[in-house]
GROMACS .gro file of C-alpha atoms in nm:
model
  267
    1MET     CA    1  -2.000   0.055   2.176
    2TYR     CA    2  -2.154  -0.146   1.894
    3GLU     CA    3  -1.919  -0.443   1.955
    4THR     CA    4  -2.098  -0.526   2.279
    5TYR     CA    5  -2.440  -0.460   2.130
    6PHE     CA    6  -2.383  -0.704   1.841
    7GLY     CA    7  -2.193  -0.955   2.056
    8MET     CA    8  -1.860  -0.906   1.878
    9LYS     CA    9  -1.537  -1.034   2.030
   10SER     CA   10  -1.346  -0.750   1.864
   11ASN     CA   11  -1.384  -0.475   1.606
   12PRO     CA   12  -1.355  -0.657   1.271
   13PHE     CA   13  -1.341  -0.335   1.069
   14LYS     CA   14  -1.052  -0.165   1.244
   15LYS     CA   15  -0.751  -0.042   1.049
   16ASP     CA   16  -0.478  -0.234   1.231
   17ILE     CA   17  -0.619  -0.582   1.177
   18SER     CA   18  -0.374  -0.868   1.244
   19LEU     CA   19  -0.185  -0.998   0.940
   20ASP     CA   20  -0.311  -1.345   1.031
   21ASN     CA   21  -0.667  -1.220   0.970
   22THR     CA   22  -0.600  -1.058   0.634
   23TYR     CA   23  -0.890  -1.080   0.389
   24GLU     CA   24  -0.729  -1.166   0.057
   25THR     CA   25  -0.905  -0.973  -0.215
   26LYS     CA   26  -0.835  -1.035  -0.582
   27ASP     CA   27  -0.620  -0.720  -0.587
   28PHE     CA   28  -0.429  -0.838  -0.281
   29LYS     CA   29  -0.354  -1.176  -0.438
   30GLU     CA   30  -0.252  -1.020  -0.770
   31MET     CA   31  -0.013  -0.781  -0.595
   32GLN     CA   32   0.143  -1.052  -0.377
   33GLY     CA   33   0.204  -1.267  -0.683
   34ARG     CA   34   0.378  -0.984  -0.865
   35LEU     CA   35   0.581  -0.884  -0.561
   36ASN     CA   36   0.701  -1.240  -0.517
   37TYR     CA   37   0.803  -1.239  -0.883
   38LEU     CA   38   1.006  -0.924  -0.812
   39LEU     CA   39   1.200  -1.113  -0.547
   40LYS     CA   40   1.339  -1.327  -0.826
   41THR     CA   41   1.390  -1.068  -1.099
   42LYS     CA   42   1.450  -0.749  -0.899
   43GLY     CA   43   1.384  -0.416  -1.073
   44ILE     CA   44   1.082  -0.187  -1.040
   45GLY     CA   45   0.726  -0.279  -0.950
   46LEU     CA   46   0.454  -0.021  -1.015
   47PHE     CA   47   0.120  -0.051  -0.834
   48THR     CA   48  -0.155   0.206  -0.883
   49GLY     CA   49  -0.516   0.251  -0.782
   50SER     CA   50  -0.757   0.493  -0.620
   51SER     CA   51  -0.725   0.575  -0.250
   52GLY     CA   52  -0.835   0.315   0.003
   53MET     CA   53  -0.815   0.007  -0.220
   54GLY     CA   54  -0.548  -0.165  -0.011
   55LYS     CA   55  -0.222  -0.088  -0.195
   56THR     CA   56  -0.032   0.025   0.114
   57TYR     CA   57  -0.164  -0.261   0.328
   58SER     CA   58  -0.069  -0.514   0.061
   59VAL     CA   59   0.290  -0.393   0.034
   60LYS     CA   60   0.331  -0.372   0.412
   61TYR     CA   61   0.200  -0.727   0.441
   62PHE     CA   62   0.458  -0.836   0.184
   63CYS     CA   63   0.746  -0.653   0.352
   64LYS     CA   64   0.666  -0.788   0.699
   65LYS     CA   65   0.690  -1.142   0.563
   66LEU     CA   66   1.042  -1.088   0.425
   67ASN     CA   67   1.341  -1.253   0.591
   68THR     CA   68   1.534  -0.966   0.749
   69SER     CA   69   1.862  -1.153   0.701
   70LEU     CA   70   1.806  -1.151   0.325
   71TYR     CA   71   1.621  -0.825   0.264
   72LYS     CA   72   1.657  -0.466   0.385
   73VAL     CA   73   1.337  -0.263   0.355
   74ALA     CA   74   1.357   0.115   0.318
   75TYR     CA   75   1.009   0.266   0.340
   76LEU     CA   76   0.982   0.619   0.201
   77LYS     CA   77   0.645   0.789   0.238
   78LEU     CA   78   0.750   1.156   0.230
   79SER     CA   79   0.668   1.197  -0.138
   80THR     CA   80   0.599   1.573  -0.133
   81VAL     CA   81   0.936   1.671   0.013
   82THR     CA   82   1.227   1.854  -0.150
   83VAL     CA   83   1.507   1.667  -0.322
   84MET     CA   84   1.738   1.721  -0.024
   85ASP     CA   85   1.477   1.595   0.222
   86PHE     CA   86   1.420   1.293   0.000
   87TYR     CA   87   1.791   1.210   0.003
   88ARG     CA   88   1.812   1.252   0.379
   89SER     CA   89   1.512   1.027   0.434
   90PHE     CA   90   1.659   0.769   0.195
   91CYS     CA   91   1.989   0.770   0.383
   92LEU     CA   92   1.823   0.732   0.722
   93GLU     CA   93   1.608   0.441   0.601
   94LEU     CA   94   1.925   0.267   0.485
   95GLY     CA   95   2.088   0.324   0.823
   96ILE     CA   96   2.320   0.599   0.701
   97GLU     CA   97   2.399   0.927   0.875
   98PRO     CA   98   2.334   1.169   0.586
   99LYS     CA   99   2.598   1.420   0.486
  100PHE     CA  100   2.516   1.778   0.393
  101LYS     CA  101   2.558   1.785   0.015
  102LYS     CA  102   2.339   1.604  -0.235
  103ILE     CA  103   2.634   1.456  -0.424
  104ASP     CA  104   2.771   1.313  -0.100
  105MET     CA  105   2.438   1.157  -0.005
  106PHE     CA  106   2.409   1.019  -0.357
  107LYS     CA  107   2.742   0.840  -0.312
  108GLN     CA  108   2.642   0.725   0.036
  109ILE     CA  109   2.324   0.563  -0.094
  110GLN     CA  110   2.492   0.386  -0.386
  111GLU     CA  111   2.779   0.265  -0.168
  112ARG     CA  112   2.536   0.138   0.096
  113ILE     CA  113   2.334  -0.053  -0.165
  114GLN     CA  114   2.647  -0.211  -0.311
  115THR     CA  115   2.770  -0.308   0.036
  116LEU     CA  116   2.438  -0.471   0.121
  117VAL     CA  117   2.423  -0.663  -0.206
  118LYS     CA  118   2.784  -0.763  -0.263
  119ASP     CA  119   2.926  -0.795   0.086
  120ARG     CA  120   2.627  -0.895   0.295
  121LYS     CA  121   2.417  -1.068   0.028
  122ILE     CA  122   2.115  -0.861   0.130
  123THR     CA  123   1.869  -0.729  -0.128
  124PRO     CA  124   1.746  -0.373  -0.065
  125VAL     CA  125   1.368  -0.330  -0.103
  126ILE     CA  126   1.283   0.037  -0.154
  127VAL     CA  127   0.917   0.133  -0.114
  128LEU     CA  128   0.794   0.471  -0.240
  129GLU     CA  129   0.444   0.545  -0.114
  130GLU     CA  130   0.221   0.814  -0.271
  131ALA     CA  131   0.470   0.822  -0.558
  132GLN     CA  132   0.235   1.030  -0.774
  133TYR     CA  133   0.354   1.332  -0.576
  134LEU     CA  134   0.724   1.278  -0.646
  135ARG     CA  135   0.882   1.577  -0.816
  136THR     CA  136   1.033   1.537  -1.161
  137ASP     CA  137   1.384   1.605  -1.032
  138ILE     CA  138   1.346   1.326  -0.774
  139LEU     CA  139   1.227   1.083  -1.042
  140ASN     CA  140   1.524   1.182  -1.258
  141ASP     CA  141   1.760   1.122  -0.967
  142LEU     CA  142   1.603   0.783  -0.900
  143LYS     CA  143   1.707   0.675  -1.249
  144MET     CA  144   2.068   0.771  -1.170
  145LEU     CA  145   2.060   0.630  -0.817
  146LEU     CA  146   1.961   0.290  -0.950
  147ASN     CA  147   2.213   0.294  -1.231
  148PHE     CA  148   2.505   0.069  -1.139
  149GLU     CA  149   2.712   0.069  -1.458
  150MET     CA  150   2.943  -0.209  -1.346
  151ASP     CA  151   2.655  -0.456  -1.316
  152SER     CA  152   2.436  -0.597  -1.590
  153LYS     CA  153   2.176  -0.727  -1.345
  154GLU     CA  154   1.943  -0.539  -1.113
  155MET     CA  155   2.070  -0.496  -0.759
  156LEU     CA  156   1.754  -0.400  -0.574
  157ILE     CA  157   1.376  -0.395  -0.571
  158LEU     CA  158   1.194  -0.064  -0.604
  159ILE     CA  159   0.821  -0.067  -0.529
  160MET     CA  160   0.631   0.242  -0.639
  161ILE     CA  161   0.278   0.288  -0.505
  162GLY     CA  162   0.047   0.567  -0.617
  163GLN     CA  163  -0.277   0.682  -0.769
  164PRO     CA  164  -0.357   0.617  -1.139
  165ILE     CA  165  -0.204   0.947  -1.251
  166LEU     CA  166   0.137   0.798  -1.171
  167ASN     CA  167   0.107   0.583  -1.486
  168ASP     CA  168   0.065   0.897  -1.695
  169THR     CA  169   0.364   1.062  -1.527
  170LEU     CA  170   0.596   0.769  -1.596
  171ALA     CA  171   0.473   0.748  -1.957
  172ARG     CA  172   0.630   1.086  -2.036
  173ASN     CA  173   0.940   1.083  -2.253
  174VAL     CA  174   1.150   1.241  -1.980
  175HIS     CA  175   1.096   0.932  -1.762
  176GLU     CA  176   1.140   0.673  -2.035
  177ALA     CA  177   1.464   0.532  -1.890
  178LEU     CA  178   1.296   0.478  -1.552
  179ALA     CA  179   0.979   0.332  -1.704
  180GLN     CA  180   1.182   0.082  -1.907
  181ARG     CA  181   1.301  -0.075  -1.581
  182ILE     CA  182   0.947  -0.150  -1.463
  183VAL     CA  183   0.923  -0.528  -1.438
  184VAL     CA  184   0.565  -0.556  -1.311
  185ASN     CA  185   0.277  -0.311  -1.336
  186TYR     CA  186  -0.062  -0.367  -1.174
  187SER     CA  187  -0.364  -0.140  -1.136
  188PHE     CA  188  -0.604  -0.208  -0.849
  189ASN     CA  189  -0.969  -0.254  -0.944
  190GLY     CA  190  -1.113  -0.240  -0.592
  191LEU     CA  191  -1.367  -0.469  -0.429
  192GLY     CA  192  -1.621  -0.623  -0.665
  193ASP     CA  193  -1.987  -0.686  -0.577
  194GLU     CA  194  -1.937  -1.044  -0.462
  195GLU     CA  195  -1.620  -0.954  -0.276
  196VAL     CA  196  -1.804  -0.692  -0.070
  197LYS     CA  197  -2.063  -0.947   0.038
  198ASP     CA  198  -1.800  -1.208   0.118
  199TYR     CA  199  -1.580  -0.952   0.297
  200LEU     CA  200  -1.865  -0.845   0.526
  201GLN     CA  201  -1.950  -1.202   0.621
  202ASN     CA  202  -1.582  -1.287   0.670
  203ARG     CA  203  -1.524  -0.991   0.903
  204LEU     CA  204  -1.837  -1.064   1.106
  205ASN     CA  205  -1.742  -1.431   1.141
  206LEU     CA  206  -1.399  -1.320   1.257
  207ALA     CA  207  -1.567  -1.121   1.535
  208GLY     CA  208  -1.785  -1.417   1.634
  209VAL     CA  209  -2.107  -1.300   1.465
  210ASN     CA  210  -2.247  -1.582   1.253
  211GLU     CA  211  -2.596  -1.454   1.174
  212ASN     CA  212  -2.664  -1.219   0.885
  213ILE     CA  213  -2.724  -0.860   1.000
  214PHE     CA  214  -2.760  -0.704   0.652
  215GLU     CA  215  -3.059  -0.670   0.429
  216GLU     CA  216  -2.976  -0.778   0.073
  217ALA     CA  217  -3.066  -0.433  -0.057
  218ALA     CA  218  -2.841  -0.277   0.207
  219ILE     CA  219  -2.542  -0.475   0.080
  220LYS     CA  220  -2.608  -0.343  -0.271
  221ALA     CA  221  -2.626   0.011  -0.136
  222ILE     CA  222  -2.301  -0.039   0.055
  223THR     CA  223  -2.129  -0.174  -0.256
  224SER     CA  224  -2.246   0.124  -0.460
  225ASN     CA  225  -2.131   0.376  -0.200
  226CYS     CA  226  -1.785   0.238  -0.127
  227ASN     CA  227  -1.672   0.241  -0.495
  228GLY     CA  228  -1.436  -0.049  -0.444
  229SER     CA  229  -1.256   0.116  -0.152
  230ILE     CA  230  -1.188  -0.107   0.150
  231ARG     CA  231  -1.117   0.201   0.360
  232LYS     CA  232  -1.451   0.361   0.279
  233LEU     CA  233  -1.627   0.027   0.322
  234ASN     CA  234  -1.487  -0.012   0.674
  235SER     CA  235  -1.583   0.344   0.763
  236LEU     CA  236  -1.932   0.304   0.619
  237ILE     CA  237  -1.998  -0.025   0.801
  238THR     CA  238  -1.866   0.115   1.128
  239ASN     CA  239  -2.112   0.405   1.099
  240CYS     CA  240  -2.395   0.164   1.015
  241LEU     CA  241  -2.321  -0.046   1.323
  242LEU     CA  242  -2.305   0.263   1.545
  243ILE     CA  243  -2.637   0.389   1.411
  244CYS     CA  244  -2.807   0.053   1.460
  245SER     CA  245  -2.678   0.010   1.815
  246ASN     CA  246  -2.786   0.365   1.908
  247LYS     CA  247  -3.135   0.302   1.768
  248GLY     CA  248  -3.166  -0.046   1.918
  249GLU     CA  249  -3.189  -0.214   1.576
  250ASN     CA  250  -3.036  -0.549   1.483
  251ILE     CA  251  -3.053  -0.532   1.104
  252ILE     CA  252  -2.872  -0.288   0.873
  253THR     CA  253  -3.117  -0.152   0.616
  254THR     CA  254  -3.080   0.076   0.313
  255ASP     CA  255  -3.204   0.364   0.530
  256THR     CA  256  -2.921   0.295   0.775
  257VAL     CA  257  -2.669   0.295   0.489
  258MET     CA  258  -2.798   0.629   0.359
  259ILE     CA  259  -2.771   0.788   0.704
  260ALA     CA  260  -2.422   0.643   0.750
  261GLU     CA  261  -2.309   0.768   0.409
  262ASN     CA  262  -2.432   1.121   0.487
  263THR     CA  263  -2.243   1.111   0.814
  264ILE     CA  264  -1.918   1.023   0.632
  265THR     CA  265  -1.976   1.302   0.380
  266LEU     CA  266  -2.040   1.558   0.652
  267ASN     CA  267  -1.724   1.451   0.836
   0.00000   0.00000   0.00000
């Protein structure tokens, strides 16, 4: 493998990198700041951006840092499911054995949230991943699920993550009541030119590689090809390293980047 060839202690571009080794992009920092603000205000946080820009990683990082005695995280990533499946998944994430009827599950969820907040002093943190796929009837039910008429203040935190089209969906009149409860809204921009260069050096240093293994022109080509996506950047660099190690080369050139990009496209 290329790790041995380049003298790396580990794979610095793997998906499951330790939280302690997180590279804090501008988007990451902006999201963490807004999420921490949500801890104080509660309500809805909306975070959008193209695939692979780090939205999911950023929210998982945030949730893993929460004190489990103060916060209960319910992570819902089945965004293309039916209304009934959504309710069942919601119940299970809250530690509830779901009943058979929607109205019963609705009551179960609201009662569970009120118990957590009022009796146990625990704030529910609901995460909806790939929320751009949520059906209109689910979004309408969310508005009702979060509506606790006896309370003037928000009782929970709802984090919605999705692609940019989610902003257009929530801007429709039919979702106005839900959109009005959005406290923070941030759109990911992706890695900038300087961030790509710094990210590459940071990851290599993490793996114990201190010398530069990229041509300057290659870094520009990599930046152009990844379009701000950390996921695509990691995949592209991994292919470049594999190609170089197979060819016995120690420097990543623009030719290497072009071959690596074609390999990703073909796959």
